[in-house]
Amino acid sequence: MGISTEEDPKERKNNKDSLDEMEMKVAKYSRGKAANLGALRDKKLKGQLAGKERLIGQSAKAAAQAEKWFLPIEGGYLEPEGLEKTYRYQQQSIVQEVDLLSSRKPFDMILPVLGPYTLEYTSNGRYMIVGGRKGHIAMMDMLNMDLIKEFQVRETVRDVAFLHNEQLFAVAQKKYPYIYNRHGTEIHCLKEHGKSLKLQFLDKHFLLVSINSFGQLHYQDMSTGEMIANYRTGLGRTDVMRANPYNAVIGVGHAGGKVTMWKPTSVKPLVTMLCHHGPVTAVAFDRGGHLMATAGVDRKIKIWDLRKYEVVHSYTARAQSLDFSQKGLLAGSNGSLVEIYKDSGGQDYKVYMKHRMIKGYQVDKVLFRPYEDICGIGHSMGLSSILVPGSGEANFDTFVENPVETRKQRREKEVQALLNKLPPETIMLDPNMIATVRQPKKKEKKTKKEIEEEIEDVVEAAKNTKVKKKTKGRSKPSKRAKKKEEEVLKAKRPLLDQYKETNGQPEKKQRIGDQSELPKALQRFAKNRQP
Amino acid sequence: MRVKVISRSTDEFTRDRSQDLQKVFRNYDPALRSQEKAVEYTRALNAAKLEKIFAKPFIGAMDGHIDAVSCMAKNPNNLKAVFSGSMDGDIRLWDIAARKTVCQFPGHQGAVRGLATSTDGDLLISCGVDCTVRLWKDPMRRMMDTSDAIGDASQPSAVYTWKHAFWGVDHQWDGNIFATVGAQVDIWDHNRSEPINSFEWGKDTLLSVRFNPGEPDVLITSASDRSLTLYDLRMSSPARKLIMKTRCNSVCWNPREPMNFTAANEDTNCYSFDSRKLEEAKIVHRGHVSAVMDIDYSPTGREFVTGSYDRTVRIFQYNGDHSREIYHTKRMQRVFCVKYTYDGTYLVSGSDDTNLRLWKSKASEQLGVILPRERKKQEYLDAVKERYKHLPEIKRIVRHRHLPKPIYKAANIRRTMIEAESRKEERRRAHSAPGSRPVQPFRKRRLIKEVE
């Protein structure tokens, strides 16, 4: 065995790589940049903040270093060899390659009578609930493929949603949404929501959000039963609604091509974006909160940056439903074709996998299963599930979501969730705004005094301008005085308007509807000012 | 094709036997936890509310004296022992764990005015208006006894009679010397029946005395001529004197920063001074609505407790200008003496209603043994509360204290008076020649002069 005195250049490169990797990990855990202490003048505060920053740095580093012990499972992947393309791989060939346990996970369930089916997973990915349009509800334990409960409601089922855990779920039925427990017992009928088309549950806030056939949004607190908010979108009937997991804002896609975003404490939408020419068919949000994918009837799938509200990429493709996975894969369904897209750098999504159902099946919903490399598909002839390597988060946190939780852990988690229930006011576009200082408004209105001073200055300047000497009697003292006066008036006119505004009475514009203005014949068209 | 998918066998992630602990897996990735700030804020808010719910600071009253409690002393040798002296001359030793009298000393004729223990805890010194100083050897004997019968302790080991009534006593840290105050400052030795030294500066009565914990030869007294005087035993005369507008009832050195002391003043405020710079107070601690009678520092030096004539006990941060906590009960009358116990967890107050009262220093603290997990949780909640303390909702809940109506009203009246005074001063300044009425900071306003 020889002892090499010189360091291997390859090894050195590896070391450098691992250092860079470490830095990236630390950046992930330090949650944003450090405060700029250089600009501070208060020494005491500076010292305190410096101490805090040091602590944050240490804990980020510790978390990054502990990653290799805490994260024992490697995430999934699918890598081509040679000239192969990942999207050419069939499900059968993938299933043959993976281990026995995983090869049992994909399935095709043919339920031709009561479809098309929609589905939903619990946030820990263990349980699945499916709803057939013609009234078939079934709940399954996906860990050991057990059917927990199956029943018929004998009326139209439009959507299903789990509440905070698998014990309760909501079903949007023909006239109202209902709440059932895992034994299929009806617990509540939420008549106030009306004929709801889509349901979403915000688990940190315990809010059930529904949109009904009149385009009304309802927010109901599921722990107290209180109706928190009820807003008209005013943009017509739609069944495209998704919650943004990053900030719990609800995104609604409308038939006019608009996507609006809502929070329960404002009557008006926070954001209205014109995303498509023609109806929006699907909306999905990434876990990181900065990406939104929309699909429209105009044969476009668009990826949006939600920090700038701009299109990042636009692709020509159809999609009836979209979903982002935990690791950022995007699934879209078009007829009987399910396509999975993957970020190839710079949010440019390229086709990663394709899965074609049997011809004639119409895919209704695609949904990634959390903490697993699986995508669930609800279609007109039943349910399917396919393997999508690299879609799920490999390592769960027992205290956040636990796919193998026991009954006791579930109960404990329920109590904690109720204790930490967030008030509806905490839903906002930027959730990190809480406990930060509001920036002062850039343009302050000038005070009366300031305007007066400014006018004085302007007048003084205007008076001091030299008037050109002119011939043929145009420089007579009277003319010159008049000219100066004009100059002064011209200089102070823009300021006078501001001055009037500060006096409290902005100049009222005459309304067209004012009756005195209109000739008699037109007066009846004027808006009636009395309610 | 290289392919791998997530595959977890359930056995790997669950415990093998029901006796085992549940397996815990952590992933600290921030992406798994959305809305972290909102969650933290909610936790802080809930913690602030729970703190209010659990705030039950009063542990119990200890009755036994038949007249007002005038003075107390704690024993450095024993955490649960407190001596108290009352206006009828009675001296008692209390076990504050059991909240019982352990021993009763046949005290003085007339009020006991001062109590002090030596640093080793083997000697109790009492003095009173009957012009005597009494020394009690081994005062803790009863406490160590297993027999729980309350009986009279033995007679004092020494009784020294002197020329004037005494108002206070304090024992030197590490030494054989103690000082009494009355008409003058007398320095005594344990073994001498007459003072070994006396100091006099002015003719007025001295009210309290405290030895410096860091420099054993330095002591401070407060007197009814509104002065605070520093003495050095190595010199023949007093060192420095500060005269204020109102008198100080009590003084206490900060045990961790022994150059600083805090004086409990008659004008409802406490003044913290650096003994090297007496020209201005470091901090004025405001809050009481009547004269502050007694003050005692916590052994950590971060907090002190004050008792006041307004029937409340307050806790201040050593550098805080307003009280952190206000304690009161329906039955507690004028508080004459307060002590912070040597473990920093409890307060003892003695008041006019003949009772001693035991309080927790942190109102909502859980007593007893705390499991490490509970402690960690508490630390986390404290940190979160600290982080979000500036938000209005949390601030409101944390700051709120219910006060008895008379104190609440008195505080309002005081505020009005102070505002009126400052307004008047402002107007005077506006109408006098510029610079002729300089702005006097509050730290200096109540001081008159310093005499060397």
Tab-separated table of C-alpha atoms in Angstrom, chain A residues 12-286:
chain	number	residue	atom	x	y	z
A	12	ARG	CA	-9.407	18.294	-3.832
A	13	LYS	CA	-12.088	19.079	-6.360
A	14	ASN	CA	-14.452	16.828	-4.484
A	15	ASN	CA	-13.675	18.686	-1.295
A	16	LYS	CA	-14.431	21.986	-2.948
A	17	ASP	CA	-17.699	20.619	-4.280
A	18	SER	CA	-18.723	19.390	-0.891
A	19	LEU	CA	-17.935	22.829	0.560
A	20	ASP	CA	-20.164	24.501	-2.006
A	21	GLU	CA	-22.867	21.969	-1.305
A	22	MET	CA	-22.566	22.722	2.402
A	23	GLU	CA	-22.917	26.427	1.734
A	24	MET	CA	-26.058	25.819	-0.276
A	25	LYS	CA	-27.523	23.725	2.501
A	26	VAL	CA	-26.753	26.406	5.072
A	27	ALA	CA	-28.429	28.978	2.836
A	28	LYS	CA	-31.541	26.782	2.739
A	29	TYR	CA	-31.766	26.612	6.508
A	30	SER	CA	-30.931	30.241	7.267
A	31	ARG	CA	-34.261	31.436	5.786
A	32	GLY	CA	-33.210	34.502	3.855
A	33	LYS	CA	-30.421	36.973	4.073
A	34	ALA	CA	-29.005	38.382	7.285
A	35	ALA	CA	-29.980	41.859	8.438
A	36	ASN	CA	-27.812	44.679	7.192
A	37	LEU	CA	-26.174	45.821	10.406
A	38	GLY	CA	-23.844	48.292	8.748
A	39	ALA	CA	-26.637	50.808	8.305
A	40	LEU	CA	-27.552	50.800	11.999
A	41	ARG	CA	-26.475	53.628	14.227
A	42	ASP	CA	-27.843	52.296	17.518
A	43	LYS	CA	-24.928	50.420	19.050
A	44	LYS	CA	-26.982	48.501	21.585
A	45	LEU	CA	-29.418	47.265	18.953
A	46	LYS	CA	-26.548	46.440	16.669
A	47	GLY	CA	-24.979	44.277	19.346
A	48	GLN	CA	-28.234	42.479	20.060
A	49	LEU	CA	-28.922	41.841	16.403
A	50	ALA	CA	-25.376	40.682	15.773
A	51	GLY	CA	-25.800	38.139	18.565
A	52	LYS	CA	-29.059	36.944	17.076
A	53	GLU	CA	-27.588	36.649	13.594
A	54	ARG	CA	-24.755	34.603	15.015
A	55	LEU	CA	-27.266	32.259	16.629
A	56	ILE	CA	-29.228	31.912	13.404
A	57	GLY	CA	-26.020	31.161	11.512
A	58	GLN	CA	-25.004	28.527	14.034
A	59	SER	CA	-28.352	26.784	14.001
A	60	ALA	CA	-28.485	26.800	10.192
A	61	LYS	CA	-25.044	25.262	10.075
A	62	ALA	CA	-25.959	22.675	12.677
A	63	ALA	CA	-29.104	21.745	10.752
A	64	ALA	CA	-27.120	21.457	7.522
A	65	GLN	CA	-24.505	19.267	9.171
A	66	ALA	CA	-27.113	17.085	10.801
A	67	GLU	CA	-28.769	16.483	7.459
A	68	LYS	CA	-26.759	13.376	6.733
A	69	TRP	CA	-27.937	11.688	9.928
A	70	PHE	CA	-31.459	12.979	9.942
A	71	LEU	CA	-32.237	12.363	6.308
A	72	PRO	CA	-31.540	8.667	5.907
A	73	ILE	CA	-33.560	8.039	2.770
A	74	GLU	CA	-32.403	9.162	-0.619
A	75	GLY	CA	-35.025	10.666	-2.913
A	76	GLY	CA	-36.200	8.886	-6.030
A	77	TYR	CA	-34.781	9.461	-9.482
A	78	LEU	CA	-35.178	8.345	-13.067
A	79	GLU	CA	-32.071	8.690	-15.205
A	80	PRO	CA	-31.727	7.769	-18.871
A	81	GLU	CA	-28.754	5.872	-20.197
A	82	GLY	CA	-27.192	6.801	-23.497
A	83	LEU	CA	-29.652	8.212	-25.979
A	84	GLU	CA	-32.748	7.146	-24.069
A	85	LYS	CA	-35.291	9.715	-23.066
A	86	THR	CA	-37.088	9.531	-19.761
A	87	TYR	CA	-40.450	10.264	-21.349
A	88	ARG	CA	-40.152	7.162	-23.498
A	89	TYR	CA	-40.187	4.839	-20.506
A	90	GLN	CA	-43.420	2.956	-20.017
A	91	GLN	CA	-44.884	2.354	-16.579
A	92	GLN	CA	-44.418	-1.405	-17.049
A	93	SER	CA	-40.684	-1.043	-17.576
A	94	ILE	CA	-40.342	1.196	-14.502
A	95	VAL	CA	-42.326	-1.207	-12.355
A	96	GLN	CA	-40.037	-4.040	-13.409
A	97	GLU	CA	-36.971	-2.117	-12.310
A	98	VAL	CA	-38.062	-0.942	-8.854
A	99	ASP	CA	-38.126	-2.949	-5.635
A	100	LEU	CA	-40.919	-5.320	-4.772
A	101	LEU	CA	-42.564	-3.057	-2.216
A	102	SER	CA	-42.824	-0.147	-4.643
A	103	SER	CA	-43.898	-2.303	-7.559
A	104	ARG	CA	-47.115	-3.074	-5.687
A	105	LYS	CA	-48.079	0.551	-5.403
A	106	PRO	CA	-49.290	1.408	-8.927
A	107	PHE	CA	-52.760	0.147	-9.696
A	108	ASP	CA	-55.660	0.528	-12.089
A	109	MET	CA	-59.092	0.297	-10.572
A	110	ILE	CA	-61.858	0.000	-13.137
A	111	LEU	CA	-65.126	1.384	-11.780
A	112	PRO	CA	-67.110	2.090	-14.918
A	113	VAL	CA	-70.526	2.724	-13.387
A	114	LEU	CA	-70.219	5.641	-11.003
A	115	GLY	CA	-67.403	7.699	-12.521
A	116	PRO	CA	-65.762	10.039	-13.346
A	117	TYR	CA	-63.770	10.025	-10.169
A	118	THR	CA	-62.050	12.722	-8.176
A	119	LEU	CA	-59.599	12.000	-5.366
A	120	GLU	CA	-57.805	13.575	-2.435
A	121	TYR	CA	-54.966	12.571	-0.105
A	122	THR	CA	-54.438	13.477	3.542
A	123	SER	CA	-51.521	15.822	4.064
A	124	ASN	CA	-49.351	12.962	5.308
A	125	GLY	CA	-50.158	10.950	2.210
A	126	ARG	CA	-51.459	7.910	3.988
A	127	TYR	CA	-55.163	8.007	3.256
A	128	MET	CA	-57.019	8.597	0.036
A	129	ILE	CA	-60.615	9.455	-0.496
A	130	VAL	CA	-62.290	9.092	-3.855
A	131	GLY	CA	-65.573	10.487	-5.010
A	132	GLY	CA	-67.442	9.230	-8.064
A	133	ARG	CA	-69.631	11.767	-9.793
A	134	LYS	CA	-72.684	9.549	-9.362
A	135	GLY	CA	-72.394	9.287	-5.593
A	136	HIS	CA	-69.716	6.747	-4.814
A	137	ILE	CA	-67.506	7.671	-1.835
A	138	ALA	CA	-64.646	5.461	-0.680
A	139	MET	CA	-61.822	5.948	1.762
A	140	MET	CA	-58.651	3.894	1.576
A	141	ASP	CA	-55.567	3.389	3.646
A	142	MET	CA	-52.836	3.526	1.008
A	143	LEU	CA	-50.135	2.174	3.283
A	144	ASN	CA	-51.565	-1.328	3.363
A	145	MET	CA	-54.145	-0.881	0.598
A	146	ASP	CA	-57.121	-1.315	2.883
A	147	LEU	CA	-60.579	-0.128	2.068
A	148	ILE	CA	-61.726	1.664	5.204
A	149	LYS	CA	-65.201	2.695	4.176
A	150	GLU	CA	-67.235	2.751	1.030
A	151	PHE	CA	-70.729	4.114	0.643
A	152	GLN	CA	-73.208	5.601	-1.759
A	153	VAL	CA	-74.745	9.008	-1.238
A	154	ARG	CA	-77.113	8.548	-4.193
A	155	GLU	CA	-76.647	12.035	-5.527
A	156	THR	CA	-74.107	13.996	-7.526
A	157	VAL	CA	-70.705	14.314	-5.889
A	158	ARG	CA	-68.622	17.159	-7.238
A	159	ASP	CA	-65.609	17.231	-4.934
A	160	VAL	CA	-64.139	15.650	-1.837
A	161	ALA	CA	-61.713	17.077	0.702
A	162	PHE	CA	-60.150	15.804	3.887
A	163	LEU	CA	-60.348	18.033	6.943
A	164	HIS	CA	-57.340	18.202	9.311
A	165	ASN	CA	-56.948	14.387	9.412
A	166	GLU	CA	-58.565	11.269	8.045
A	167	GLN	CA	-61.252	11.266	10.713
A	168	LEU	CA	-63.402	13.770	8.886
A	169	PHE	CA	-63.937	14.667	5.280
A	170	ALA	CA	-66.153	16.996	3.327
A	171	VAL	CA	-68.067	16.078	0.204
A	172	ALA	CA	-69.599	18.615	-2.181
A	173	GLN	CA	-72.895	17.033	-3.168
A	174	LYS	CA	-75.834	17.921	-5.301
A	175	LYS	CA	-77.167	20.801	-3.197
A	176	TYR	CA	-74.808	21.294	-0.266
A	177	PRO	CA	-71.461	20.174	1.032
A	178	TYR	CA	-71.674	17.540	3.772
A	179	ILE	CA	-69.182	16.416	6.382
A	180	TYR	CA	-68.753	12.720	7.094
A	181	ASN	CA	-66.554	10.858	9.526
A	182	ARG	CA	-64.441	7.880	8.583
A	183	HIS	CA	-67.290	5.509	9.289
A	184	GLY	CA	-69.414	7.252	6.719
A	185	THR	CA	-71.713	8.877	9.252
A	186	GLU	CA	-73.016	12.238	8.189
A	187	ILE	CA	-71.889	14.797	10.760
A	188	HIS	CA	-72.936	18.107	9.260
A	189	CYS	CA	-74.715	19.570	6.326
A	190	LEU	CA	-73.255	22.958	5.411
A	191	LYS	CA	-76.331	24.583	3.916
A	192	GLU	CA	-74.867	28.067	3.926
A	193	HIS	CA	-72.348	27.119	1.260
A	194	GLY	CA	-75.021	26.306	-1.274
A	195	LYS	CA	-74.311	24.177	-4.293
A	196	SER	CA	-70.569	24.113	-4.056
A	197	LEU	CA	-68.404	22.925	-6.905
A	198	LYS	CA	-65.006	22.774	-5.300
A	199	LEU	CA	-63.730	22.383	-1.769
A	200	GLN	CA	-60.374	23.203	-0.221
A	201	PHE	CA	-59.303	22.840	3.383
A	202	LEU	CA	-56.689	25.161	4.908
A	203	ASP	CA	-55.344	22.916	7.651
A	204	LYS	CA	-53.343	25.504	9.586
A	205	HIS	CA	-56.388	27.761	9.815
A	206	PHE	CA	-59.048	25.057	10.037
A	207	LEU	CA	-60.939	26.794	7.269
A	208	LEU	CA	-63.062	24.990	4.727
A	209	VAL	CA	-63.239	27.012	1.547
A	210	SER	CA	-65.854	26.358	-1.101
A	211	ILE	CA	-66.895	27.997	-4.314
A	212	ASN	CA	-70.477	27.518	-5.365
A	213	SER	CA	-72.323	27.661	-8.628
A	214	PHE	CA	-72.951	31.409	-8.269
A	215	GLY	CA	-69.253	32.063	-7.983
A	216	GLN	CA	-69.471	32.743	-4.250
A	217	LEU	CA	-66.545	31.938	-1.980
A	218	HIS	CA	-67.315	30.707	1.521
A	219	TYR	CA	-64.808	30.413	4.354
A	220	GLN	CA	-66.020	28.396	7.321
A	221	ASP	CA	-64.054	27.658	10.448
A	222	MET	CA	-64.247	23.908	10.993
A	223	SER	CA	-63.249	24.010	14.660
A	224	THR	CA	-65.930	26.445	15.773
A	225	GLY	CA	-68.386	26.237	12.906
A	226	GLU	CA	-68.304	29.980	12.447
A	227	MET	CA	-68.771	31.336	8.942
A	228	ILE	CA	-65.744	33.564	8.571
A	229	ALA	CA	-66.394	35.114	5.210
A	230	ASN	CA	-68.668	34.969	2.207
A	231	TYR	CA	-67.643	36.834	-0.914
A	232	ARG	CA	-68.980	37.106	-4.426
A	233	THR	CA	-66.265	36.676	-6.968
A	234	GLY	CA	-68.529	38.353	-9.494
A	235	LEU	CA	-66.816	36.506	-12.308
A	236	GLY	CA	-69.266	33.718	-12.861
A	237	ARG	CA	-69.473	30.027	-12.256
A	238	THR	CA	-66.198	28.152	-11.972
A	239	ASP	CA	-64.857	24.971	-10.483
A	240	VAL	CA	-61.179	25.880	-10.697
A	241	MET	CA	-59.950	26.632	-7.219
A	242	ARG	CA	-56.721	25.829	-5.438
A	243	ALA	CA	-55.125	26.869	-2.149
A	244	ASN	CA	-51.567	28.127	-2.253
A	245	PRO	CA	-49.773	25.977	0.342
A	246	TYR	CA	-47.195	28.678	0.953
A	247	ASN	CA	-49.538	31.380	2.228
A	248	ALA	CA	-53.026	29.787	2.271
A	249	VAL	CA	-54.290	32.278	-0.292
A	250	ILE	CA	-57.013	30.827	-2.509
A	251	GLY	CA	-56.512	31.051	-6.248
A	252	VAL	CA	-59.630	30.879	-8.433
A	253	GLY	CA	-59.555	30.530	-12.207
A	254	HIS	CA	-62.471	32.053	-14.098
A	255	ALA	CA	-64.180	31.593	-17.399
A	256	GLY	CA	-63.004	35.003	-18.586
A	257	GLY	CA	-59.376	33.929	-18.404
A	258	LYS	CA	-58.745	35.661	-15.113
A	259	VAL	CA	-57.149	34.164	-12.028
A	260	THR	CA	-58.057	35.898	-8.778
A	261	MET	CA	-56.514	35.386	-5.362
A	262	TRP	CA	-58.505	35.658	-2.170
A	263	LYS	CA	-58.074	35.917	1.535
A	264	PRO	CA	-60.916	35.721	4.052
A	265	THR	CA	-60.457	39.262	5.333
A	266	SER	CA	-60.929	41.237	2.154
A	267	VAL	CA	-64.002	41.637	0.013
A	268	LYS	CA	-61.999	42.340	-3.100
A	269	PRO	CA	-59.498	39.878	-4.528
A	270	LEU	CA	-55.899	40.523	-3.554
A	271	VAL	CA	-54.716	39.957	-7.092
A	272	THR	CA	-56.508	39.712	-10.401
A	273	MET	CA	-54.442	38.415	-13.277
A	274	LEU	CA	-55.500	37.959	-16.850
A	275	CYS	CA	-53.851	34.649	-17.586
A	276	HIS	CA	-55.546	33.218	-20.627
A	277	HIS	CA	-57.687	34.145	-23.556
A	278	GLY	CA	-60.688	32.021	-22.773
A	279	PRO	CA	-61.627	29.980	-19.732
A	280	VAL	CA	-59.027	28.794	-17.226
A	281	THR	CA	-59.184	25.033	-16.803
A	282	ALA	CA	-56.675	24.407	-14.040
A	283	VAL	CA	-54.547	26.199	-11.475
A	284	ALA	CA	-51.759	24.742	-9.348
A	285	PHE	CA	-49.320	26.226	-6.859
A	286	ASP	CA	-45.841	25.106	-6.009
